C-alpha cells in the first residue's frame, strides 16, 4: 500500500506540473522539484508517525496543488485524539474531495471502535465506499442497538466470516461479539479455517481456531504438519478419524497436498480415505482436488469434479470446471 500511494502521488505531481502549459495566465505556478520532494517526504513522515517532521515539511508546501493531502495526513495522525467537531470542520473544509472521503472512512473506524453509534450512523450515511471493516462496525452497531438482531448467527455474516485473510480489528470485534453470545458453532469455525487453508492463510487460520472450546481444539503439532508437511500427515494417518478435530486436520493436510500434486491426492482419497470420511467431507475434498487439477489442465480434473455434487462447488471451482 505504501508503494502504491507513493506512486499515486508521483503521478499526481507529474499531472500538476503539466497543468500550467495549458492553463490561463492566472494558473498556479509550476510546482518545483524541491516541493515535489517535500510532498513525498511529508508522506513518509506520515507513514512513520513522525508528527514533528510532518509539521516541518508542511511549511514548504503551503499553496501547493496537493496541499490537501498534507492536511489529511496531519488530521489522520491524530484522529483518535481529535474532538468530533474538529473532524467535522475538516470534512466541511474539504467537502466533495477524495481526502475528505478517506478521512471519513478513517473516522468511521474510530467511531466504531469507541462505540459512538449516533455519530457513526450519521457519517455512514455520507460514506460512498464499501469498506469491509466499516461494514463490520455497522453490523456490530446493529447487534448492540437492535433487539431484532439478537438471533443473527455468524452464518448470516459470511461476507465477513469467510474473508480469506486475517480480519481487521472491527471484524474481529464483531466475531468476538458473536462468539460471546454463542452464535459461532464448531461448524462455523471449521468452515472459515478451511477457506483460510485453501488460500494459504495459516496464521489467520490459527487465530480462528481460538474460537473453539479447548476440548475441540486440534493437536498443535499435527496442525503445523498439515500446513508445512502435509504429505507427512497423510502418510501417517491417525488410527481413527471419528474425532472432528482430527478429521478436519487431515482434510486440511489433503487440501495443502493437492495444491502440489492433485493426482496423488486423488489416489489417496480413493485408496485410504473414501471409506473413513463422511460423504459431505468427501464432496468437499473432490471439489478441491478437481479445482487444483483443473488449474494444471490435468486430464482427470473433470472426473474428479464429477465426484462432488455441483451445488457443493464454489464459484472458483465452477468457473474452472
Short mmCIF file of C-alpha atoms in Angstrom, two decimals:
data_model
loop_
_atom_site.label_atom_id
_atom_site.label_comp_id
_atom_site.label_asym_id
_atom_site.label_seq_id
_atom_site.Cartn_x
_atom_site.Cartn_y
_atom_site.Cartn_z
CA UNK A 1 0.00 0.00 0.00
CA UNK A 2 2.85 2.38 0.88
CA UNK A 3 4.46 1.89 -2.53
CA UNK A 4 1.12 2.28 -4.33
CA UNK A 5 0.34 5.59 -2.65
CA UNK A 6 3.83 6.93 -3.33
CA UNK A 7 3.34 6.02 -7.00
CA UNK A 8 -0.05 7.75 -6.99
CA UNK A 9 1.45 10.90 -5.51
CA UNK A 10 4.26 10.84 -8.07
CA UNK A 11 1.69 10.58 -10.87
CA UNK A 12 -0.34 13.45 -9.39
CA UNK A 13 2.79 15.57 -9.16
CA UNK A 14 3.56 14.96 -12.83
CA UNK A 15 -0.01 15.90 -13.75
CA UNK A 16 0.14 19.02 -11.58
CA UNK A 17 3.41 20.05 -13.21
CA UNK A 18 1.83 19.76 -16.65
CA UNK A 19 -1.18 21.93 -15.84
CA UNK A 20 0.45 25.36 -16.43
CA UNK A 21 1.26 24.54 -20.06
CA UNK A 22 -2.48 24.61 -20.84
CA UNK A 23 -3.73 26.96 -18.13
CA UNK A 24 -4.61 30.62 -18.29
CA UNK A 25 -2.03 33.15 -17.05
CA UNK A 26 -3.75 33.16 -13.63
CA UNK A 27 -2.99 29.47 -13.06
CA UNK A 28 -0.83 28.36 -10.11
CA UNK A 29 2.92 28.38 -10.79
CA UNK A 30 4.67 25.19 -11.78
CA UNK A 31 5.45 23.03 -8.76
CA UNK A 32 9.17 22.97 -8.12
CA UNK A 33 11.16 19.77 -7.84
CA UNK A 34 12.03 20.63 -4.23
CA UNK A 35 8.32 20.97 -3.38
CA UNK A 36 7.64 17.63 -5.03
CA UNK A 37 10.34 16.02 -2.91
CA UNK A 38 8.92 17.72 0.15
CA UNK A 39 5.48 16.19 -0.55
CA UNK A 40 6.91 12.69 -0.74
CA UNK A 41 8.93 13.40 2.39
CA UNK A 42 5.74 14.53 4.14
CA UNK A 43 4.06 11.27 3.17
CA UNK A 44 6.97 9.26 4.55
CA UNK A 45 6.74 11.23 7.81
CA UNK A 46 3.02 10.43 7.99
CA UNK A 47 3.68 6.72 7.45
CA UNK A 48 6.34 6.77 10.15
CA UNK A 49 4.06 8.62 12.57
CA UNK A 50 6.56 11.48 12.85
CA UNK A 51 4.33 14.50 13.54
CA UNK A 52 7.25 16.89 14.11
CA UNK A 53 8.85 16.09 10.75
CA UNK A 54 5.47 16.37 9.01
CA UNK A 55 4.86 19.81 10.53
CA UNK A 56 8.32 20.96 9.49
CA UNK A 57 7.97 19.73 5.89
CA UNK A 58 4.40 21.04 5.61
CA UNK A 59 5.66 24.64 5.77
CA UNK A 60 7.36 24.10 2.40
CA UNK A 61 4.09 23.02 0.82
CA UNK A 62 1.83 25.99 1.53
CA UNK A 63 -0.07 26.74 -1.65
CA UNK A 64 0.98 23.51 -3.33
CA UNK A 65 -1.72 21.97 -5.52
CA UNK A 66 -1.60 18.80 -3.41
CA UNK A 67 -1.58 20.57 -0.04
CA UNK A 68 -4.96 18.94 0.87
CA UNK A 69 -3.06 15.66 1.18
CA UNK A 70 -0.81 17.21 3.80
CA UNK A 71 -3.93 18.39 5.66
CA UNK A 72 -5.28 14.84 5.51
CA UNK A 73 -2.08 13.28 6.85
CA UNK A 74 -1.96 15.74 9.76
CA UNK A 75 -5.60 15.05 10.61
CA UNK A 76 -5.30 11.26 10.22
CA UNK A 77 -2.26 11.03 12.50
CA UNK A 78 -4.14 12.45 15.50
CA UNK A 79 -7.64 11.32 14.61
CA UNK A 80 -8.23 9.28 17.76
CA UNK A 81 -7.46 12.32 19.93
CA UNK A 82 -9.30 14.90 17.83
CA UNK A 83 -12.67 16.25 19.05
CA UNK A 84 -15.55 15.36 16.76
CA UNK A 85 -16.27 18.99 15.92
CA UNK A 86 -12.75 19.43 14.53
CA UNK A 87 -13.15 16.37 12.31
CA UNK A 88 -16.47 17.70 11.04
CA UNK A 89 -14.77 21.03 10.28
CA UNK A 90 -12.11 19.25 8.21
CA UNK A 91 -14.80 17.38 6.27
CA UNK A 92 -16.67 20.62 5.56
CA UNK A 93 -13.49 22.43 4.52
CA UNK A 94 -12.61 19.66 2.07
CA UNK A 95 -16.16 18.72 1.08
CA UNK A 96 -16.55 16.61 -2.08
CA UNK A 97 -12.86 15.73 -2.26
CA UNK A 98 -11.05 12.41 -2.12
CA UNK A 99 -9.14 13.32 1.02
CA UNK A 100 -12.42 14.05 2.81
CA UNK A 101 -13.69 10.64 1.74
CA UNK A 102 -10.56 8.99 3.09
CA UNK A 103 -10.74 10.79 6.42
CA UNK A 104 -14.44 9.99 6.82
CA UNK A 105 -13.58 6.30 6.36
CA UNK A 106 -10.81 6.55 8.95
CA UNK A 107 -13.13 8.38 11.33
CA UNK A 108 -15.88 5.80 10.96
CA UNK A 109 -13.44 3.17 12.19
CA UNK A 110 -12.52 5.32 15.17
CA UNK A 111 -16.19 5.93 15.97
CA UNK A 112 -16.96 2.24 15.65
CA UNK A 113 -14.06 1.35 17.93
CA UNK A 114 -15.40 3.79 20.52
CA UNK A 115 -19.00 2.64 20.07
CA UNK A 116 -20.18 6.19 19.29
CA UNK A 117 -23.06 4.85 17.26
CA UNK A 118 -25.11 8.04 16.81
CA UNK A 119 -22.22 9.87 15.10
CA UNK A 120 -21.20 6.67 13.31
CA UNK A 121 -24.66 6.34 11.78
CA UNK A 122 -24.66 9.98 10.64
CA UNK A 123 -21.28 9.67 8.96
CA UNK A 124 -22.03 6.23 7.49
CA UNK A 125 -24.93 7.74 5.53
CA UNK A 126 -22.41 10.12 3.87
CA UNK A 127 -19.78 7.49 3.08
CA UNK A 128 -19.91 6.21 -0.52
CA UNK A 129 -17.40 3.36 -0.39
CA UNK A 130 -17.75 -0.32 0.54
CA UNK A 131 -15.19 -0.99 3.24
CA UNK A 132 -15.13 -4.39 4.97
CA UNK A 133 -14.18 -3.10 8.41
CA UNK A 134 -16.79 -0.34 8.31
CA UNK A 135 -19.43 -2.89 7.30
CA UNK A 136 -18.36 -4.93 10.34
CA UNK A 137 -18.77 -1.94 12.66
CA UNK A 138 -22.20 -1.28 11.13
CA UNK A 139 -23.19 -4.89 11.87
CA UNK A 140 -21.78 -4.57 15.39
CA UNK A 141 -23.85 -1.41 15.87
CA UNK A 142 -26.93 -3.38 14.83
CA UNK A 143 -26.09 -6.18 17.24
CA UNK A 144 -25.62 -3.80 20.16
CA UNK A 145 -28.56 -1.49 19.50
CA UNK A 146 -31.20 -3.51 17.62
CA UNK A 147 -33.07 -6.18 19.55
CA UNK A 148 -34.21 -7.69 16.25
CA UNK A 149 -30.60 -8.67 15.58
CA UNK A 150 -30.29 -10.86 18.67
CA UNK A 151 -30.89 -14.06 16.69
CA UNK A 152 -28.39 -13.32 13.93
CA UNK A 153 -25.80 -16.08 13.55
CA UNK A 154 -22.27 -15.87 12.19
CA UNK A 155 -23.53 -17.71 9.08
CA UNK A 156 -25.54 -14.57 8.27
CA UNK A 157 -22.23 -12.69 8.12
CA UNK A 158 -20.36 -14.84 5.59
CA UNK A 159 -19.32 -11.69 3.70
CA UNK A 160 -17.06 -11.08 6.71
CA UNK A 161 -16.55 -14.52 8.25
CA UNK A 162 -15.30 -16.16 5.05
CA UNK A 163 -12.93 -13.31 4.15
CA UNK A 164 -9.74 -15.21 3.24
CA UNK A 165 -7.33 -13.21 5.38
CA UNK A 166 -6.75 -12.05 8.93
CA UNK A 167 -9.77 -10.00 9.97
CA UNK A 168 -9.29 -6.25 10.59
CA UNK A 169 -9.98 -5.00 14.10
CA UNK A 170 -13.63 -4.10 13.55
CA UNK A 171 -14.42 -7.51 12.08
CA UNK A 172 -12.51 -9.30 14.84
CA UNK A 173 -14.62 -7.39 17.37
CA UNK A 174 -17.79 -8.40 15.53
CA UNK A 175 -16.70 -12.05 15.50
CA UNK A 176 -15.88 -11.82 19.22
CA UNK A 177 -19.30 -10.27 19.88
CA UNK A 178 -20.96 -13.21 18.11
CA UNK A 179 -18.80 -15.77 19.90
CA UNK A 180 -19.57 -14.25 23.31
CA UNK A 181 -23.26 -14.77 22.55
CA UNK A 182 -22.64 -18.37 21.45
CA UNK A 183 -23.52 -17.67 17.83
CA UNK A 184 -20.37 -19.26 16.42
CA UNK A 185 -20.65 -23.04 16.10
CA UNK A 186 -17.94 -25.66 15.63
CA UNK A 187 -19.02 -25.99 12.01
CA UNK A 188 -18.68 -22.23 11.54
CA UNK A 189 -15.11 -22.24 12.85
CA UNK A 190 -14.04 -25.11 10.60
CA UNK A 191 -15.72 -23.52 7.58
CA UNK A 192 -13.54 -20.45 7.98
CA UNK A 193 -10.41 -22.46 8.73
CA UNK A 194 -10.90 -24.45 5.52
CA UNK A 195 -11.18 -21.27 3.45
CA UNK A 196 -8.02 -19.89 5.05
CA UNK A 197 -6.04 -23.09 4.47
CA UNK A 198 -7.16 -23.10 0.84
CA UNK A 199 -5.63 -19.63 0.45
CA UNK A 200 -2.51 -20.42 2.44
CA UNK A 201 -3.52 -18.06 5.28
CA UNK A 202 -2.22 -20.31 8.05
CA UNK A 203 -1.71 -17.62 10.71
CA UNK A 204 -5.27 -16.37 10.25
CA UNK A 205 -6.48 -19.97 10.48
CA UNK A 206 -4.76 -20.37 13.85
CA UNK A 207 -6.42 -17.17 15.05
CA UNK A 208 -9.82 -18.56 14.04
CA UNK A 209 -9.18 -21.83 15.89
CA UNK A 210 -9.10 -19.73 19.06
CA UNK A 211 -12.91 -19.65 18.88
CA UNK A 212 -13.03 -23.40 19.55
CA UNK A 213 -13.54 -24.78 23.08
CA UNK A 214 -10.30 -26.27 24.39
CA UNK A 215 -11.71 -29.80 24.20
CA UNK A 216 -12.43 -29.32 20.48
CA UNK A 217 -9.08 -27.79 19.54
CA UNK A 218 -6.77 -29.77 17.24
CA UNK A 219 -3.33 -31.03 18.19
CA UNK A 220 -0.95 -28.12 17.50
CA UNK A 221 1.87 -30.31 16.16
CA UNK A 222 -0.47 -32.17 13.82
CA UNK A 223 -1.88 -28.85 12.60
CA UNK A 224 1.61 -27.46 11.97
CA UNK A 225 2.48 -30.55 9.94
CA UNK A 226 -0.73 -30.22 7.94
CA UNK A 227 0.36 -26.71 6.96
CA UNK A 228 4.06 -27.33 6.31
CA UNK A 229 4.43 -31.07 5.69
CA UNK A 230 1.01 -32.32 4.57
CA UNK A 231 2.45 -35.44 2.96
CA UNK A 232 3.86 -36.48 6.33
CA UNK A 233 0.40 -36.28 7.92
CA UNK A 234 -1.17 -38.26 5.10
CA UNK A 235 1.50 -40.98 5.22
CA UNK A 236 0.91 -41.41 8.95
CA UNK A 237 -2.84 -41.12 9.16
CA UNK A 238 -4.31 -41.28 12.66
CA UNK A 239 -5.91 -44.62 13.50
CA UNK A 240 -9.33 -43.06 13.86
CA UNK A 241 -10.91 -40.06 12.17
CA UNK A 242 -14.01 -40.12 14.35
CA UNK A 243 -12.99 -37.06 16.36
CA UNK A 244 -13.82 -33.92 14.39
CA UNK A 245 -10.65 -32.01 15.19
CA UNK A 246 -8.51 -34.91 13.94
CA UNK A 247 -10.61 -35.40 10.83
CA UNK A 248 -10.54 -31.72 9.95
CA UNK A 249 -6.75 -31.53 10.22
CA UNK A 250 -6.46 -34.49 7.84
CA UNK A 251 -8.75 -32.66 5.40
CA UNK A 252 -6.59 -29.55 5.69
CA UNK A 253 -3.47 -31.59 5.02
CA UNK A 254 -5.02 -33.06 1.90
CA UNK A 255 -6.08 -29.60 0.68
CA UNK A 256 -2.49 -28.43 1.04
CA UNK A 257 -1.14 -31.59 -0.58
CA UNK A 258 -3.49 -31.27 -3.56
CA UNK A 259 -2.04 -27.86 -4.38
CA UNK A 260 1.23 -29.52 -5.41
CA UNK A 261 0.06 -32.96 -6.52
CA UNK A 262 -3.69 -33.29 -7.23
CA UNK A 263 -3.22 -36.71 -8.84
CA UNK A 264 -1.56 -38.16 -5.74
CA UNK A 265 -4.23 -36.53 -3.56
CA UNK A 266 -6.98 -38.13 -5.66
CA UNK A 267 -5.33 -41.54 -5.35
CA UNK A 268 -5.05 -41.16 -1.59
CA UNK A 269 -8.74 -40.30 -1.27
CA UNK A 270 -9.75 -43.32 -3.35
CA UNK A 271 -7.46 -45.80 -1.63
CA UNK A 272 -7.37 -44.68 2.00
CA UNK A 273 -9.92 -42.01 2.89
CA UNK A 274 -13.09 -42.80 0.96
CA UNK A 275 -14.20 -45.42 3.47
CA UNK A 276 -13.37 -43.31 6.53
CA UNK A 277 -14.86 -39.91 5.73
CA UNK A 278 -18.48 -38.70 5.72
CA UNK A 279 -19.98 -38.07 2.30
CA UNK A 280 -20.03 -34.31 2.91
CA UNK A 281 -16.29 -34.23 3.57
CA UNK A 282 -15.56 -36.33 0.50
CA UNK A 283 -17.59 -33.94 -1.66
CA UNK A 284 -15.55 -31.06 -0.28
CA UNK A 285 -12.24 -32.82 -0.99
CA UNK A 286 -13.16 -33.81 -4.55
CA UNK A 287 -14.12 -30.20 -5.26
CA UNK A 288 -10.69 -29.06 -4.09
CA UNK A 289 -8.80 -31.79 -5.98
CA UNK A 290 -10.79 -31.07 -9.14
CA UNK A 291 -10.01 -27.36 -8.79
CA UNK A 292 -6.27 -27.93 -8.33
CA UNK A 293 -6.26 -30.41 -11.21
CA UNK A 294 -8.12 -28.01 -13.49
CA UNK A 295 -5.60 -25.27 -12.77
CA UNK A 296 -2.91 -27.64 -14.07
CA UNK A 297 -5.11 -28.72 -17.00
CA UNK A 298 -4.93 -32.28 -15.70
CA UNK A 299 -6.87 -34.70 -17.95
CA UNK A 300 -8.69 -36.21 -14.93
CA UNK A 301 -9.88 -32.88 -13.48
CA UNK A 302 -13.43 -33.25 -14.82
CA UNK A 303 -13.60 -36.79 -13.47
CA UNK A 304 -12.64 -35.50 -10.03
CA UNK A 305 -15.12 -32.65 -10.22
CA UNK A 306 -17.86 -35.16 -11.09
CA UNK A 307 -17.43 -36.83 -7.69
CA UNK A 308 -18.68 -33.68 -5.97
CA UNK A 309 -22.30 -32.51 -6.44
CA UNK A 310 -22.41 -29.22 -8.42
CA UNK A 311 -24.16 -27.46 -5.54
CA UNK A 312 -21.13 -28.18 -3.34
CA UNK A 313 -18.71 -26.38 -5.67
CA UNK A 314 -17.85 -22.74 -5.02
CA UNK A 315 -17.70 -20.07 -7.71
CA UNK A 316 -14.00 -20.57 -8.47
CA UNK A 317 -14.44 -24.32 -8.78
CA UNK A 318 -17.45 -23.95 -11.07
CA UNK A 319 -15.54 -21.50 -13.25
CA UNK A 320 -12.61 -23.89 -13.65
CA UNK A 321 -14.95 -26.82 -14.24
#
